[in-house]
C-alpha cells in the first residue's frame, strides 16, 4: 500500500464531525416531538384511594388511604402512632413489628388495606393504663435498650414470640419437636428473636428481659 492509498483511508477531524452531525440530524428527524420537550408530558394520575377500617389498640379508625399505603405508614402518618419505627423499610430489622390478631408481623411489608377489621396492637396498646406490660417492665429492669429505636419492635416481637412458644410452635433450634411447650432457653430466644436487630447490641439484656417475662403466668 503506497502513501496515496493510505491517505484515502485516514479519517480527518473534519470528517468525524461531519459524520456525527449528519447522524444526529437523522436521529432528530426520527424521534417524536415529546422526546425534545423541555418538560415531560403530564402523565400523573390521581392515586387509587380505598377506605379501610383499622382496629388499633381496641379502637376503630376509618381511613381513606392511597391503596399503596403500608400498614406502618398508616399507623405513623395517619394515626400518629409513632411508637412503631421505620428502620429499613424492607422487613429486615424488625423495628416496625406490631401484633396482628396476636401474631407478630413487619408492618412495613404489608398494606393497610389488607387488614380491614383485623385487630392490630402496637407498642402504645400493650400497657394497661398506667400498668406496664410485663415485657415493658422487664426491659426497664434489665436495661434491655440503649438508644431505644428498636425497643418497641423488640417488645412487640417478644410478646408474639412468647405466645408462639406457649402454643407449642418449635424453632430451628428446638431439640424435641414433640415438646408441647419448648423451654425458652437463651438459644431459643436468640433464634426466635433473630429478625429483630439491635444496633446498640443490647442482646444479653434483651434475652434476660424476655426470659423474666416468659416465666410469668399467662
PDB file of C-alpha atoms in Angstrom:
ATOM      1  CA  UNK A   1       0.000   0.000   0.000  1.00  0.00           C
ATOM      2  CA  UNK A   2       1.549   3.332  -1.031  1.00  0.00           C
ATOM      3  CA  UNK A   3       1.234   6.662   0.736  1.00  0.00           C
ATOM      4  CA  UNK A   4      -1.584   7.853  -1.567  1.00  0.00           C
ATOM      5  CA  UNK A   5      -3.769   4.820  -0.756  1.00  0.00           C
ATOM      6  CA  UNK A   6      -3.040   5.218   2.963  1.00  0.00           C
ATOM      7  CA  UNK A   7      -4.157   8.855   2.850  1.00  0.00           C
ATOM      8  CA  UNK A   8      -7.537   7.875   1.401  1.00  0.00           C
ATOM      9  CA  UNK A   9      -8.489   5.677   4.379  1.00  0.00           C
ATOM     10  CA  UNK A  10      -7.305   8.042   7.120  1.00  0.00           C
ATOM     11  CA  UNK A  11     -10.118   9.831   8.956  1.00  0.00           C
ATOM     12  CA  UNK A  12      -9.732  13.535   9.449  1.00  0.00           C
ATOM     13  CA  UNK A  13     -11.213  15.520  12.318  1.00  0.00           C
ATOM     14  CA  UNK A  14     -13.477  17.319   9.848  1.00  0.00           C
ATOM     15  CA  UNK A  15     -14.829  14.005   8.522  1.00  0.00           C
ATOM     16  CA  UNK A  16     -15.637  12.758  12.025  1.00  0.00           C
ATOM     17  CA  UNK A  17     -17.503  15.957  12.898  1.00  0.00           C
ATOM     18  CA  UNK A  18     -19.454  15.951   9.633  1.00  0.00           C
ATOM     19  CA  UNK A  19     -20.452  12.302  10.066  1.00  0.00           C
ATOM     20  CA  UNK A  20     -21.549  12.837  13.667  1.00  0.00           C
ATOM     21  CA  UNK A  21     -23.622  15.891  12.750  1.00  0.00           C
ATOM     22  CA  UNK A  22     -25.368  14.019   9.951  1.00  0.00           C
ATOM     23  CA  UNK A  23     -26.174  11.081  12.238  1.00  0.00           C
ATOM     24  CA  UNK A  24     -27.603  13.364  14.925  1.00  0.00           C
ATOM     25  CA  UNK A  25     -29.777  15.096  12.323  1.00  0.00           C
ATOM     26  CA  UNK A  26     -31.206  11.779  11.167  1.00  0.00           C
ATOM     27  CA  UNK A  27     -31.995  10.745  14.752  1.00  0.00           C
ATOM     28  CA  UNK A  28     -33.643  14.099  15.421  1.00  0.00           C
ATOM     29  CA  UNK A  29     -35.963  13.689  12.467  1.00  0.00           C
ATOM     30  CA  UNK A  30     -36.989  10.171  13.502  1.00  0.00           C
ATOM     31  CA  UNK A  31     -37.816  10.883  17.172  1.00  0.00           C
ATOM     32  CA  UNK A  32     -41.245  12.063  18.388  1.00  0.00           C
ATOM     33  CA  UNK A  33     -41.666  15.684  19.359  1.00  0.00           C
ATOM     34  CA  UNK A  34     -42.294  14.817  23.029  1.00  0.00           C
ATOM     35  CA  UNK A  35     -38.749  13.494  23.268  1.00  0.00           C
ATOM     36  CA  UNK A  36     -37.398  17.043  22.870  1.00  0.00           C
ATOM     37  CA  UNK A  37     -39.930  18.861  25.008  1.00  0.00           C
ATOM     38  CA  UNK A  38     -38.474  20.920  27.855  1.00  0.00           C
ATOM     39  CA  UNK A  39     -40.979  19.366  30.267  1.00  0.00           C
ATOM     40  CA  UNK A  40     -42.077  15.727  30.117  1.00  0.00           C
ATOM     41  CA  UNK A  41     -45.715  15.103  29.217  1.00  0.00           C
ATOM     42  CA  UNK A  42     -48.060  15.154  32.188  1.00  0.00           C
ATOM     43  CA  UNK A  43     -48.757  11.503  32.918  1.00  0.00           C
ATOM     44  CA  UNK A  44     -49.628  11.909  36.613  1.00  0.00           C
ATOM     45  CA  UNK A  45     -52.864  10.255  37.588  1.00  0.00           C
ATOM     46  CA  UNK A  46     -54.575  10.508  40.960  1.00  0.00           C
ATOM     47  CA  UNK A  47     -53.726   7.589  43.261  1.00  0.00           C
ATOM     48  CA  UNK A  48     -56.354   4.921  43.749  1.00  0.00           C
ATOM     49  CA  UNK A  49     -57.986   5.527  47.120  1.00  0.00           C
ATOM     50  CA  UNK A  50     -59.516   2.913  49.377  1.00  0.00           C
ATOM     51  CA  UNK A  51     -61.396   3.096  52.666  1.00  0.00           C
ATOM     52  CA  UNK A  52     -60.288   0.759  55.410  1.00  0.00           C
ATOM     53  CA  UNK A  53     -61.458   0.203  58.970  1.00  0.00           C
ATOM     54  CA  UNK A  54     -58.437  -0.359  61.189  1.00  0.00           C
ATOM     55  CA  UNK A  55     -58.959  -1.671  64.708  1.00  0.00           C
ATOM     56  CA  UNK A  56     -55.890  -0.441  66.529  1.00  0.00           C
ATOM     57  CA  UNK A  57     -55.352  -0.936  70.258  1.00  0.00           C
ATOM     58  CA  UNK A  58     -59.053  -1.587  70.781  1.00  0.00           C
ATOM     59  CA  UNK A  59     -60.298   1.449  68.842  1.00  0.00           C
ATOM     60  CA  UNK A  60     -61.711   1.548  65.316  1.00  0.00           C
ATOM     61  CA  UNK A  61     -60.454   4.094  62.794  1.00  0.00           C
ATOM     62  CA  UNK A  62     -61.980   4.651  59.363  1.00  0.00           C
ATOM     63  CA  UNK A  63     -59.285   5.859  56.975  1.00  0.00           C
ATOM     64  CA  UNK A  64     -59.325   6.764  53.285  1.00  0.00           C
ATOM     65  CA  UNK A  65     -55.860   5.962  52.003  1.00  0.00           C
ATOM     66  CA  UNK A  66     -53.804   5.542  48.890  1.00  0.00           C
ATOM     67  CA  UNK A  67     -54.230   1.825  48.210  1.00  0.00           C
ATOM     68  CA  UNK A  68     -50.427   1.501  48.265  1.00  0.00           C
ATOM     69  CA  UNK A  69     -50.092   2.772  51.859  1.00  0.00           C
ATOM     70  CA  UNK A  70     -48.243   0.350  54.091  1.00  0.00           C
ATOM     71  CA  UNK A  71     -49.655  -0.509  57.494  1.00  0.00           C
ATOM     72  CA  UNK A  72     -46.622   1.162  59.074  1.00  0.00           C
ATOM     73  CA  UNK A  73     -47.263   4.442  57.246  1.00  0.00           C
ATOM     74  CA  UNK A  74     -50.963   4.285  58.110  1.00  0.00           C
ATOM     75  CA  UNK A  75     -50.105   3.927  61.797  1.00  0.00           C
ATOM     76  CA  UNK A  76     -47.431   6.599  61.840  1.00  0.00           C
ATOM     77  CA  UNK A  77     -48.643   9.177  59.319  1.00  0.00           C
ATOM     78  CA  UNK A  78     -52.429   8.860  59.637  1.00  0.00           C
ATOM     79  CA  UNK A  79     -52.993   7.766  63.244  1.00  0.00           C
ATOM     80  CA  UNK A  80     -49.932   9.433  64.844  1.00  0.00           C
ATOM     81  CA  UNK A  81     -48.910   6.152  66.486  1.00  0.00           C
ATOM     82  CA  UNK A  82     -45.191   6.707  66.105  1.00  0.00           C
ATOM     83  CA  UNK A  83     -44.024   4.006  68.517  1.00  0.00           C
ATOM     84  CA  UNK A  84     -43.648   1.607  65.588  1.00  0.00           C
ATOM     85  CA  UNK A  85     -40.417   2.683  63.905  1.00  0.00           C
ATOM     86  CA  UNK A  86     -39.389   2.793  60.269  1.00  0.00           C
ATOM     87  CA  UNK A  87     -35.903   1.338  60.248  1.00  0.00           C
ATOM     88  CA  UNK A  88     -35.019  -0.384  56.987  1.00  0.00           C
ATOM     89  CA  UNK A  89     -38.493  -0.340  55.327  1.00  0.00           C
ATOM     90  CA  UNK A  90     -37.567  -3.759  53.869  1.00  0.00           C
ATOM     91  CA  UNK A  91     -38.634  -6.117  56.660  1.00  0.00           C
ATOM     92  CA  UNK A  92     -35.058  -6.805  57.714  1.00  0.00           C
ATOM     93  CA  UNK A  93     -34.661  -5.001  61.051  1.00  0.00           C
ATOM     94  CA  UNK A  94     -37.922  -5.632  62.928  1.00  0.00           C
ATOM     95  CA  UNK A  95     -38.283  -2.077  64.256  1.00  0.00           C
ATOM     96  CA  UNK A  96     -41.789  -1.880  62.765  1.00  0.00           C
ATOM     97  CA  UNK A  97     -43.118  -5.074  64.391  1.00  0.00           C
ATOM     98  CA  UNK A  98     -46.746  -4.994  65.538  1.00  0.00           C
ATOM     99  CA  UNK A  99     -49.234  -7.689  66.530  1.00  0.00           C
ATOM    100  CA  UNK A 100     -51.974  -8.633  64.077  1.00  0.00           C
ATOM    101  CA  UNK A 101     -54.646 -10.758  65.742  1.00  0.00           C
ATOM    102  CA  UNK A 102     -51.954 -11.642  68.268  1.00  0.00           C
ATOM    103  CA  UNK A 103     -49.313 -12.662  65.736  1.00  0.00           C
ATOM    104  CA  UNK A 104     -46.228 -10.572  65.062  1.00  0.00           C
ATOM    105  CA  UNK A 105     -45.740  -9.062  61.616  1.00  0.00           C
ATOM    106  CA  UNK A 106     -43.486  -6.489  59.956  1.00  0.00           C
ATOM    107  CA  UNK A 107     -45.878  -3.622  59.344  1.00  0.00           C
ATOM    108  CA  UNK A 108     -43.639  -2.116  56.641  1.00  0.00           C
ATOM    109  CA  UNK A 109     -44.189  -5.156  54.399  1.00  0.00           C
ATOM    110  CA  UNK A 110     -47.981  -5.260  54.413  1.00  0.00           C
ATOM    111  CA  UNK A 111     -50.618  -2.902  53.053  1.00  0.00           C
ATOM    112  CA  UNK A 112     -53.097  -1.259  55.396  1.00  0.00           C
ATOM    113  CA  UNK A 113     -55.916  -2.166  53.005  1.00  0.00           C
ATOM    114  CA  UNK A 114     -55.218  -5.861  53.616  1.00  0.00           C
ATOM    115  CA  UNK A 115     -56.194  -5.657  57.283  1.00  0.00           C
ATOM    116  CA  UNK A 116     -59.688  -4.239  57.280  1.00  0.00           C
ATOM    117  CA  UNK A 117     -61.447  -5.018  60.603  1.00  0.00           C
ATOM    118  CA  UNK A 118     -58.482  -7.031  61.944  1.00  0.00           C
ATOM    119  CA  UNK A 119     -57.163  -6.397  65.437  1.00  0.00           C
ATOM    120  CA  UNK A 120     -53.827  -4.556  65.477  1.00  0.00           C
ATOM    121  CA  UNK A 121     -51.783  -3.957  68.618  1.00  0.00           C
ATOM    122  CA  UNK A 122     -48.883  -1.510  68.651  1.00  0.00           C
ATOM    123  CA  UNK A 123     -46.457  -0.716  71.447  1.00  0.00           C
ATOM    124  CA  UNK A 124     -48.874   2.014  72.576  1.00  0.00           C
ATOM    125  CA  UNK A 125     -51.564  -0.605  73.232  1.00  0.00           C
ATOM    126  CA  UNK A 126     -49.600  -3.127  75.312  1.00  0.00           C
ATOM    127  CA  UNK A 127     -49.809  -1.364  78.659  1.00  0.00           C
ATOM    128  CA  UNK A 128     -52.994  -1.454  80.741  1.00  0.00           C
ATOM    129  CA  UNK A 129     -53.425   2.177  81.576  1.00  0.00           C
ATOM    130  CA  UNK A 130     -50.541   3.140  83.853  1.00  0.00           C
ATOM    131  CA  UNK A 131     -49.631  -0.512  84.435  1.00  0.00           C
ATOM    132  CA  UNK A 132     -46.817  -1.549  82.140  1.00  0.00           C
ATOM    133  CA  UNK A 133     -46.922  -4.787  80.191  1.00  0.00           C
ATOM    134  CA  UNK A 134     -44.628  -7.389  81.844  1.00  0.00           C
ATOM    135  CA  UNK A 135     -42.239  -7.161  78.909  1.00  0.00           C
ATOM    136  CA  UNK A 136     -42.035  -3.391  79.190  1.00  0.00           C
ATOM    137  CA  UNK A 137     -41.286  -3.658  82.902  1.00  0.00           C
ATOM    138  CA  UNK A 138     -38.693  -6.381  82.284  1.00  0.00           C
ATOM    139  CA  UNK A 139     -36.919  -4.333  79.609  1.00  0.00           C
ATOM    140  CA  UNK A 140     -36.635  -1.458  82.076  1.00  0.00           C
ATOM    141  CA  UNK A 141     -35.416  -3.698  84.885  1.00  0.00           C
ATOM    142  CA  UNK A 142     -32.760  -5.401  82.746  1.00  0.00           C
ATOM    143  CA  UNK A 143     -31.812  -2.265  80.801  1.00  0.00           C
ATOM    144  CA  UNK A 144     -32.716  -4.006  77.553  1.00  0.00           C
ATOM    145  CA  UNK A 145     -32.160  -0.939  75.402  1.00  0.00           C
ATOM    146  CA  UNK A 146     -29.784   1.944  74.780  1.00  0.00           C
ATOM    147  CA  UNK A 147     -30.935   4.359  72.080  1.00  0.00           C
ATOM    148  CA  UNK A 148     -34.443   2.847  72.211  1.00  0.00           C
ATOM    149  CA  UNK A 149     -35.139   2.984  68.488  1.00  0.00           C
ATOM    150  CA  UNK A 150     -35.635  -0.778  68.139  1.00  0.00           C
ATOM    151  CA  UNK A 151     -37.250  -1.287  71.545  1.00  0.00           C
ATOM    152  CA  UNK A 152     -40.901  -1.066  70.510  1.00  0.00           C
ATOM    153  CA  UNK A 153     -40.336  -3.659  67.810  1.00  0.00           C
ATOM    154  CA  UNK A 154     -38.340  -5.853  70.197  1.00  0.00           C
ATOM    155  CA  UNK A 155     -41.116  -5.816  72.785  1.00  0.00           C
ATOM    156  CA  UNK A 156     -43.952  -6.434  70.313  1.00  0.00           C
ATOM    157  CA  UNK A 157     -41.972  -9.224  68.693  1.00  0.00           C
ATOM    158  CA  UNK A 158     -41.208 -10.771  72.091  1.00  0.00           C
ATOM    159  CA  UNK A 159     -44.892 -10.699  73.016  1.00  0.00           C
ATOM    160  CA  UNK A 160     -45.780 -12.540  69.832  1.00  0.00           C
ATOM    161  CA  UNK A 161     -42.856 -14.939  70.244  1.00  0.00           C
ATOM    162  CA  UNK A 162     -43.858 -15.921  73.786  1.00  0.00           C
ATOM    163  CA  UNK A 163     -47.390 -16.656  72.543  1.00  0.00           C
ATOM    164  CA  UNK A 164     -45.933 -18.811  69.753  1.00  0.00           C
ATOM    165  CA  UNK A 165     -43.827 -20.743  72.242  1.00  0.00           C
ATOM    166  CA  UNK A 166     -46.768 -21.315  74.577  1.00  0.00           C
ATOM    167  CA  UNK A 167     -48.768 -22.595  71.613  1.00  0.00           C
ATOM    168  CA  UNK A 168     -46.083 -25.229  71.025  1.00  0.00           C
ATOM    169  CA  UNK A 169     -44.536 -23.754  67.889  1.00  0.00           C
ATOM    170  CA  UNK A 170     -40.934 -25.004  67.550  1.00  0.00           C
ATOM    171  CA  UNK A 171     -37.967 -23.012  66.294  1.00  0.00           C
ATOM    172  CA  UNK A 172     -34.935 -24.011  64.259  1.00  0.00           C
ATOM    173  CA  UNK A 173     -33.015 -24.869  67.438  1.00  0.00           C
ATOM    174  CA  UNK A 174     -35.792 -26.751  69.252  1.00  0.00           C
ATOM    175  CA  UNK A 175     -34.332 -30.120  70.196  1.00  0.00           C
ATOM    176  CA  UNK A 176     -37.572 -32.052  70.801  1.00  0.00           C
ATOM    177  CA  UNK A 177     -40.233 -31.263  68.205  1.00  0.00           C
ATOM    178  CA  UNK A 178     -42.751 -33.317  70.183  1.00  0.00           C
ATOM    179  CA  UNK A 179     -42.411 -30.983  73.176  1.00  0.00           C
ATOM    180  CA  UNK A 180     -45.809 -29.345  73.695  1.00  0.00           C
ATOM    181  CA  UNK A 181     -44.187 -26.188  75.023  1.00  0.00           C
ATOM    182  CA  UNK A 182     -40.452 -25.789  74.346  1.00  0.00           C
ATOM    183  CA  UNK A 183     -38.492 -24.148  77.132  1.00  0.00           C
ATOM    184  CA  UNK A 184     -37.366 -20.659  76.252  1.00  0.00           C
ATOM    185  CA  UNK A 185     -33.642 -21.074  76.755  1.00  0.00           C
ATOM    186  CA  UNK A 186     -31.171 -18.381  75.765  1.00  0.00           C
ATOM    187  CA  UNK A 187     -30.554 -20.085  72.417  1.00  0.00           C
ATOM    188  CA  UNK A 188     -34.295 -20.441  71.793  1.00  0.00           C
ATOM    189  CA  UNK A 189     -34.881 -16.759  72.494  1.00  0.00           C
ATOM    190  CA  UNK A 190     -31.987 -15.664  70.311  1.00  0.00           C
ATOM    191  CA  UNK A 191     -33.198 -17.790  67.413  1.00  0.00           C
ATOM    192  CA  UNK A 192     -36.830 -16.739  67.726  1.00  0.00           C
ATOM    193  CA  UNK A 193     -35.862 -13.058  68.023  1.00  0.00           C
ATOM    194  CA  UNK A 194     -33.272 -13.131  65.238  1.00  0.00           C
ATOM    195  CA  UNK A 195     -35.475 -10.979  62.990  1.00  0.00           C
ATOM    196  CA  UNK A 196     -35.142  -8.029  65.378  1.00  0.00           C
ATOM    197  CA  UNK A 197     -31.859  -6.143  65.149  1.00  0.00           C
ATOM    198  CA  UNK A 198     -30.430  -4.010  67.955  1.00  0.00           C
ATOM    199  CA  UNK A 199     -27.688  -1.805  66.559  1.00  0.00           C
ATOM    200  CA  UNK A 200     -26.620  -0.920  70.104  1.00  0.00           C
ATOM    201  CA  UNK A 201     -26.024  -4.658  70.724  1.00  0.00           C
ATOM    202  CA  UNK A 202     -28.069  -4.852  73.930  1.00  0.00           C
ATOM    203  CA  UNK A 203     -28.822  -8.506  73.154  1.00  0.00           C
ATOM    204  CA  UNK A 204     -27.770 -10.070  76.504  1.00  0.00           C
ATOM    205  CA  UNK A 205     -30.076  -7.718  78.401  1.00  0.00           C
ATOM    206  CA  UNK A 206     -32.898  -8.241  75.890  1.00  0.00           C
ATOM    207  CA  UNK A 207     -32.639 -12.015  76.352  1.00  0.00           C
ATOM    208  CA  UNK A 208     -32.683 -11.627  80.151  1.00  0.00           C
ATOM    209  CA  UNK A 209     -35.758  -9.393  79.977  1.00  0.00           C
ATOM    210  CA  UNK A 210     -37.648 -11.832  77.758  1.00  0.00           C
ATOM    211  CA  UNK A 211     -36.731 -14.797  79.986  1.00  0.00           C
ATOM    212  CA  UNK A 212     -38.138 -12.970  83.019  1.00  0.00           C
ATOM    213  CA  UNK A 213     -41.390 -12.088  81.262  1.00  0.00           C
ATOM    214  CA  UNK A 214     -41.781 -15.582  79.820  1.00  0.00           C
ATOM    215  CA  UNK A 215     -41.710 -17.142  83.297  1.00  0.00           C
ATOM    216  CA  UNK A 216     -44.761 -15.157  84.395  1.00  0.00           C
ATOM    217  CA  UNK A 217     -48.183 -16.843  84.206  1.00  0.00           C
ATOM    218  CA  UNK A 218     -50.290 -16.185  81.115  1.00  0.00           C
TER     219      UNK A 218
END
